[in-house]
C-alpha positions as a printed NumPy array, in Angstrom:
array([[  0.156,  -0.742,  26.587],
       [ -3.405,  -0.796,  27.886],
       [ -5.712,  -3.137,  29.754],
       [ -8.542,  -2.505,  27.282],
       [ -9.695,  -5.221,  24.891],
       [-10.602,  -2.879,  22.024],
       [ -9.347,   0.435,  20.648],
       [-11.23 ,   3.524,  19.53 ],
       [-10.302,   4.799,  16.077],
       [-11.056,   7.817,  13.922],
       [-10.918,   7.644,  10.134],
       [ -9.396,  10.696,   8.475],
       [-10.248,  11.1  ,   4.804],
       [-13.564,   9.692,   3.593],
       [-12.795,   9.323,  -0.1  ],
       [-13.242,   6.197,  -2.202],
       [-10.923,   3.863,  -0.214],
       [-12.651,   4.764,   3.062],
       [-15.613,   2.546,   2.144],
       [-13.442,  -0.57 ,   2.217],
       [-11.709,   0.528,   5.421],
       [-14.991,   1.351,   7.152],
       [-16.512,  -1.944,   6.055],
       [-13.513,  -3.876,   7.423],
       [-13.661,  -1.953,  10.704],
       [-17.283,  -3.018,  11.082],
       [-16.124,  -6.653,  10.86 ],
       [-13.402,  -6.248,  13.466],
       [-13.813,  -7.383,  17.066],
       [-10.849,  -5.261,  18.08 ],
       [-11.698,  -1.729,  16.954],
       [-14.522,   0.734,  17.453],
       [-14.973,   3.274,  14.674],
       [-15.899,   6.293,  16.767],
       [-15.668,   9.282,  14.448],
       [-14.389,  10.573,  11.121],
       [-13.231,  13.727,   9.408],
       [-13.018,  14.942,   5.831],
       [-12.678,  18.591,   4.729],
       [-15.691,  18.114,   2.453],
       [-18.774,  18.175,   4.723],
       [-20.958,  16.077,   2.412],
       [-18.379,  13.287,   2.328],
       [-17.884,  13.051,   6.086],
       [-21.624,  13.256,   6.713],
       [-22.296,  10.465,   4.212],
       [-19.578,   8.275,   5.763],
       [-20.947,   8.959,   9.241],
       [-24.444,   7.942,   8.184],
       [-23.222,   4.828,   6.372],
       [-21.137,   3.446,   9.232],
       [-22.931,   4.861,  12.262],
       [-20.023,   6.911,  13.617],
       [-19.75 ,  10.553,  14.594],
       [-18.075,  13.186,  12.404],
       [-15.95 ,  16.206,  13.241],
       [-15.663,  19.636,  11.675],
       [-11.851,  19.72 ,  11.733],
       [ -8.833,  17.486,  12.124],
       [ -7.964,  19.379,  15.287],
       [-11.354,  18.466,  16.754],
       [-10.462,  14.79 ,  16.308],
       [ -7.093,  15.259,  18.009],
       [ -8.71 ,  16.96 ,  21.016],
       [-10.853,  13.926,  21.799],
       [ -9.532,  11.955,  24.77 ],
       [-11.532,   8.868,  23.785],
       [ -9.648,   8.352,  20.498],
       [ -6.697,   5.946,  20.694],
       [ -5.594,   6.009,  17.082],
       [ -6.124,   7.505,  13.65 ],
       [ -6.463,   5.807,  10.287],
       [ -5.183,   8.279,   7.682],
       [ -6.651,   7.739,   4.204],
       [ -5.666,  11.17 ,   2.953],
       [ -3.621,  12.568,   0.021],
       [  0.068,  11.653,   0.175],
       [  1.381,  15.155,   0.754],
       [ -0.713,  15.525,   3.936],
       [  0.608,  12.379,   5.643],
       [  3.615,  13.968,   7.337],
       [  1.836,  17.006,   8.783],
       [ -1.108,  14.93 ,   9.995],
       [  1.133,  12.28 ,  11.542],
       [  3.287,  14.809,  13.371],
       [  0.196,  16.459,  14.85 ],
       [ -1.234,  13.086,  15.832],
       [  1.999,  12.11 ,  17.59 ],
       [  2.03 ,  15.411,  19.471],
       [ -1.422,  14.524,  20.817],
       [ -0.434,  10.974,  21.744],
       [ -2.48 ,   9.311,  19.007],
       [ -1.346,   6.1  ,  17.326],
       [ -1.174,   6.333,  13.523],
       [ -2.098,   3.981,  10.702],
       [ -1.334,   5.685,   7.398],
       [ -2.201,   4.302,   3.988],
       [  0.718,   3.853,   1.586],
       [  2.898,   5.571,   0.667],
       [  4.202,   6.672,   4.047],
       [  4.819,  10.064,   2.383],
       [  5.851,  11.527,  -0.96 ],
       [  9.432,  12.183,   0.154],
       [ 12.089,  10.37 ,   2.181],
       [ 12.57 ,  13.445,   4.39 ],
       [  8.878,  13.522,   5.352],
       [  8.864,   9.792,   6.   ],
       [ 11.819,  10.098,   8.36 ],
       [ 10.106,  12.931,  10.243],
       [  7.042,  10.749,  10.737],
       [  9.083,   7.835,  12.077],
       [ 11.035,  10.088,  14.445],
       [  7.927,  11.869,  15.742],
       [  6.064,   8.629,  16.51 ],
       [  9.115,   7.073,  18.128],
       [  9.625,  10.136,  20.317],
       [  5.938,  10.195,  21.309],
       [  5.859,   6.454,  21.988],
       [  2.985,   5.818,  19.588],
       [  2.532,   3.169,  16.905],
       [  3.243,   4.063,  13.277],
       [  1.872,   1.462,  10.873],
       [  1.669,   1.764,   7.079],
       [ -1.002,   0.186,   4.867],
       [  1.11 ,  -2.022,   2.61 ],
       [ -1.541,  -4.736,   2.42 ],
       [ -0.455,  -6.617,  -0.723],
       [  2.078,  -8.725,   1.209],
       [ -0.837,  -9.97 ,   3.347],
       [ -2.512, -11.786,   0.458],
       [ -2.357, -15.533,   1.036],
       [ -0.772, -15.916,  -2.392],
       [  2.12 , -13.63 ,  -1.43 ],
       [  2.435, -15.348,   1.962],
       [  2.684, -18.657,   0.066],
       [  5.454, -17.29 ,  -2.176],
       [  7.381, -16.27 ,   0.939],
       [  6.8  , -19.666,   2.559],
       [  8.028, -21.569,  -0.508],
       [ 11.055, -19.328,  -0.997],
       [ 12.088, -19.597,   2.66 ],
       [ 11.634, -23.397,   2.544],
       [ 14.153, -23.594,  -0.309],
       [ 11.581, -24.84 ,  -2.829],
       [ 12.904, -22.63 ,  -5.634],
       [ 16.537, -23.372,  -4.868],
       [ 18.721, -20.291,  -5.194],
       [ 16.842, -17.134,  -6.303],
       [ 17.744, -15.724,  -9.714],
       [ 15.208, -13.097, -10.735],
       [ 11.805, -11.609,  -9.905],
       [  9.322,  -9.757, -12.101],
       [  6.022,  -8.06 , -11.471],
       [  3.401,  -5.73 , -12.879],
       [  0.594,  -3.699, -11.308],
       [ -1.479,  -1.804, -13.87 ],
       [ -5.015,  -0.712, -14.705],
       [ -6.705,   1.89 , -16.912],
       [ -7.803,   4.093, -14.02 ],
       [ -5.756,   6.863, -15.6  ],
       [ -8.4  ,   7.67 , -18.2  ],
       [-10.736,   8.787, -15.395],
       [ -8.164,  11.261, -14.026],
       [ -8.536,  14.858, -15.107],
       [ -5.917,  17.617, -15.39 ],
       [ -7.694,  19.7  , -12.758],
       [ -7.583,  16.926, -10.153],
       [ -5.037,  18.305,  -7.673],
       [ -4.059,  14.889,  -6.365],
       [ -2.777,  13.738,  -9.725],
       [ -0.163,  16.399, -10.348],
       [  3.071,  14.58 , -11.055],
       [  5.135,  16.401,  -8.417],
       [  5.56 ,  16.187,  -4.653],
       [  2.368,  18.18 ,  -4.01 ],
       [  0.347,  15.506,  -5.802],
       [  1.255,  11.949,  -6.758],
       [  4.772,  11.799,  -8.208],
       [  5.458,   8.804, -10.486],
       [  1.713,   8.257, -11.014],
       [  0.837,   4.572, -11.104],
       [  4.241,   3.551,  -9.732],
       [  3.624,   5.511,  -6.507],
       [ -0.058,   4.597,  -6.295],
       [  0.094,   0.899,  -7.191],
       [  3.688,  -0.13 ,  -7.865],
       [  4.76 ,   0.776,  -4.316],
       [  2.846,  -2.322,  -3.166],
       [  5.111,  -4.428,  -5.39 ],
       [  8.193,  -2.614,  -4.08 ],
       [  7.184,  -3.617,  -0.553],
       [  6.592,  -7.23 ,  -1.62 ],
       [  9.965,  -7.332,  -3.403],
       [ 11.659,  -6.295,  -0.133],
       [  9.549,  -8.783,   1.82 ],
       [ 10.525, -11.699,  -0.42 ],
       [ 14.24 , -11.122,  -1.038],
       [ 15.532,  -8.281,   1.12 ],
       [ 17.169,  -4.935,   0.32 ],
       [ 17.317,  -3.551,  -3.233],
       [ 20.461,  -1.615,  -4.156],
       [ 19.946,   0.116,  -7.514],
       [ 17.26 ,   0.856, -10.118],
       [ 17.092,   2.086, -13.696],
       [ 13.756,   3.497, -14.874],
       [ 11.889,   4.873, -17.85 ],
       [  8.753,   6.988, -17.343],
       [  6.532,   8.159, -20.214],
       [  3.263,  10.06 , -20.572],
       [  1.433,   8.554, -23.522],
       [ -2.344,   8.513, -23.2  ],
       [ -4.055,   9.848, -20.064],
       [ -5.151,  13.504, -19.727],
       [ -3.827,  14.187, -16.206],
       [ -0.364,  15.812, -15.929],
       [  1.401,  12.693, -14.668],
       [  3.27 ,   9.809, -16.302],
       [  1.037,   6.901, -17.294],
       [  3.61 ,   4.165, -18.022],
       [  6.729,   3.205, -16.055],
       [  9.314,   0.452, -16.415],
       [ 11.962,  -0.185, -13.762],
       [ 14.739,  -2.765, -13.66 ],
       [ 16.552,  -3.251, -10.36 ],
       [ 19.261,  -5.153,  -8.536],
       [ 19.185,  -6.555,  -5.007],
       [ 22.22 ,  -6.329,  -2.742],
       [ 22.591, -10.089,  -3.336],
       [ 22.837,  -9.646,  -7.111],
       [ 19.334, -10.996,  -7.826],
       [ 17.748,  -8.944, -10.611],
       [ 14.18 ,  -7.741, -11.086],
       [ 11.66 ,  -5.863, -13.204],
       [  8.589,  -3.836, -12.239],
       [  6.091,  -2.453, -14.737],
       [  3.182,  -0.195, -13.87 ],
       [  0.819,   1.795, -16.072],
       [ -2.46 ,   3.703, -15.902],
       [ -3.695,   2.841, -19.395],
       [ -4.055,  -0.939, -19.86 ],
       [ -6.65 ,  -3.428, -18.593],
       [ -5.977,  -4.649, -15.028],
       [ -2.826,  -6.699, -14.46 ],
       [ -1.411,  -7.778, -11.083],
       [  1.227, -10.536, -10.997],
       [  4.597, -11.728,  -9.691],
       [  6.996, -14.199, -11.301],
       [  9.844, -15.624,  -9.207],
       [ 12.705, -17.553, -10.841],
       [ 14.967, -20.003,  -9.001],
       [ 17.502, -22.693,  -9.839],
       [ 15.057, -25.482,  -8.877],
       [ 11.631, -23.99 ,  -9.562],
       [  9.726, -20.916, -10.712],
       [  6.667, -19.447,  -8.987],
       [  3.859, -17.437, -10.61 ],
       [  1.34 , -15.532,  -8.497],
       [ -1.541, -14.03 , -10.469],
       [ -4.207, -11.766,  -8.987],
       [ -7.243, -11.296, -11.218],
       [ -9.27 ,  -8.21 , -10.267],
       [-12.88 ,  -8.349, -11.496],
       [-14.505,  -5.7  , -13.662],
       [-16.747,  -3.904, -11.169],
       [-17.907,  -0.35 , -10.462],
       [-15.038,   1.41 ,  -8.72 ],
       [-16.474,   1.385,  -5.181],
       [-17.329,  -2.311,  -5.464],
       [-13.851,  -2.983,  -6.819],
       [-12.323,  -1.361,  -3.723],
       [-14.535,  -3.495,  -1.465],
       [-13.396,  -6.563,  -3.428],
       [ -9.903,  -6.192,  -1.976],
       [-11.224,  -7.783,   1.202],
       [-11.975, -10.925,  -0.859],
       [ -8.904, -10.74 ,  -3.116],
       [ -7.656, -14.18 ,  -2.045],
       [-10.509, -15.878,  -3.881],
       [ -9.133, -14.443,  -7.138],
       [ -5.463, -15.176,  -6.414],
       [ -3.644, -18.122,  -7.986],
       [ -0.152, -19.532,  -7.34 ],
       [  1.545, -22.003,  -9.669],
       [  4.875, -23.783,  -9.317],
       [  6.999, -24.821, -12.31 ],
       [  9.522, -27.413, -11.112],
       [ 12.794, -28.303, -12.8  ],
       [ 12.506, -31.441, -14.893],
       [  8.696, -31.396, -15.002],
       [  6.439, -30.286, -17.837],
       [  3.839, -27.633, -17.013],
       [  2.856, -26.297, -13.63 ],
       [  1.161, -27.411, -10.43 ],
       [ -1.418, -25.229,  -8.715],
       [ -0.599, -24.478,  -5.083],
       [ -3.569, -24.605,  -2.639],
       [ -4.318, -21.321,  -0.874],
       [ -6.419, -20.393,   2.144],
       [ -8.787, -17.418,   2.165],
       [ -8.267, -14.355,   4.317],
       [ -9.049, -10.648,   4.455],
       [ -5.902,  -8.52 ,   4.141],
       [ -7.686,  -5.256,   4.983],
       [ -9.241,  -6.65 ,   8.158],
       [ -5.928,  -8.313,   9.056],
       [ -4.021,  -5.04 ,   9.053],
       [ -6.75 ,  -3.223,  10.986],
       [ -6.721,  -5.944,  13.649],
       [ -2.918,  -5.86 ,  13.772],
       [ -2.984,  -2.086,  14.327],
       [ -5.299,  -2.665,  17.289],
       [ -3.026,  -5.397,  18.657],
       [ -0.009,  -3.099,  18.394],
       [ -1.821,  -0.382,  20.341],
       [ -3.035,  -2.838,  22.986],
       [  0.2  ,  -4.79 ,  23.487],
       [  3.007,  -2.502,  22.352],
       [  4.077,  -5.033,  19.699],
       [  5.761,  -3.413,  16.651],
       [  3.74 ,  -3.681,  13.415],
       [  4.888,  -5.864,  10.546],
       [  4.541,  -2.98 ,   8.076],
       [  6.302,  -0.31 ,  10.084],
       [  7.718,   3.058,   9.121],
       [ 11.172,   1.75 ,   8.259],
       [  9.79 ,  -0.884,   5.892],
       [  7.535,   1.686,   4.253],
       [ 10.523,   4.003,   3.85 ],
       [ 12.377,   1.238,   1.991],
       [  9.461,   0.845,  -0.438],
       [  9.285,   4.624,  -0.903],
       [ 13.038,   4.705,  -1.51 ],
       [ 12.505,   2.388,  -4.491],
       [  9.994,   4.838,  -5.994],
       [ 12.151,   7.906,  -5.322],
       [ 15.187,   6.221,  -6.904],
       [ 13.047,   5.32 ,  -9.931],
       [ 11.958,   8.967, -10.237],
       [ 15.596,  10.095, -10.068],
       [ 16.661,   7.554, -12.699],
       [ 13.862,   8.522, -15.076],
       [ 14.9  ,  12.167, -14.829],
       [ 18.663,  11.67 , -15.175],
       [ 18.748,   8.706, -17.551],
       [ 21.153,   6.984, -15.167],
       [ 21.107,   4.186, -12.643],
       [ 20.089,   5.42 ,  -9.182],
       [ 21.017,   4.149,  -5.736],
       [ 18.298,   3.66 ,  -3.146],
       [ 18.59 ,   6.148,  -0.283],
       [ 17.285,   3.703,   2.337]])
């Protein structure tokens, strides 16, 4: 805990997503973006100039700074564990973008290191923060749908055609981005599935590589079962036009949440995620009634919300909503799907 009213942060990794993060930090009354680091000098210098922060020549230089309270890691998946462990050793709080890591073992190391060091570990699973998803949770918990039966979802877009075989990040193994779109996008749905209905027990998955040039699967289909017996489906691909939706089935009503991403240049599209609520729609289909009723939603900013929550956790010692354990559960879904796709058998979740 601290008696300060704001926290000083450093952004690590100034790739495409950093523009949205930096923009949200500028809107926050709780954080000061002090410095940044990226191994590519031109990228960190451009980010520094854009957002008026300093930049460092190495990750170690960031860690040595006594004026930095926490780090926001927007780096490749396979670097998350090493960077988090070093941050914890230096007493720095950590916000890491999803997934927590590529492997369960690395995720557990991160949780243990931050717990031992007494620093916050928060993971950027922002999809649950959309007001549409919050409304689904509210209606489910209020008993509006009756008893839950089934849930379905899909998170896809044709980003895969822009990926190239030489892009190191997109190798389909643990040094890159295993499971492709399922790890990159579908892990948000896995987190929301846990958020809405609790622990998932088993999955059965098919992965195929059909169209994109990068050496990673571009279409995945996963069916799964909750511990309660509720069943579900998750689809994710890198080849179709954008699709982001959830369908919840209950004995008294069904709920449909549709998110409609606009067609924008990629950097503008990433900035749009701060205004995603304006393009989110929730409908309820009630038993005995024809058609659906649109559910009113408020407007928020899920990226700013999680940045402000990270600051609050640092300032007050309050645990984050999207903590390491929750992120490990979402990652466990992806790892079980990978196992199932390789063995052709149902797989149990490890966490």
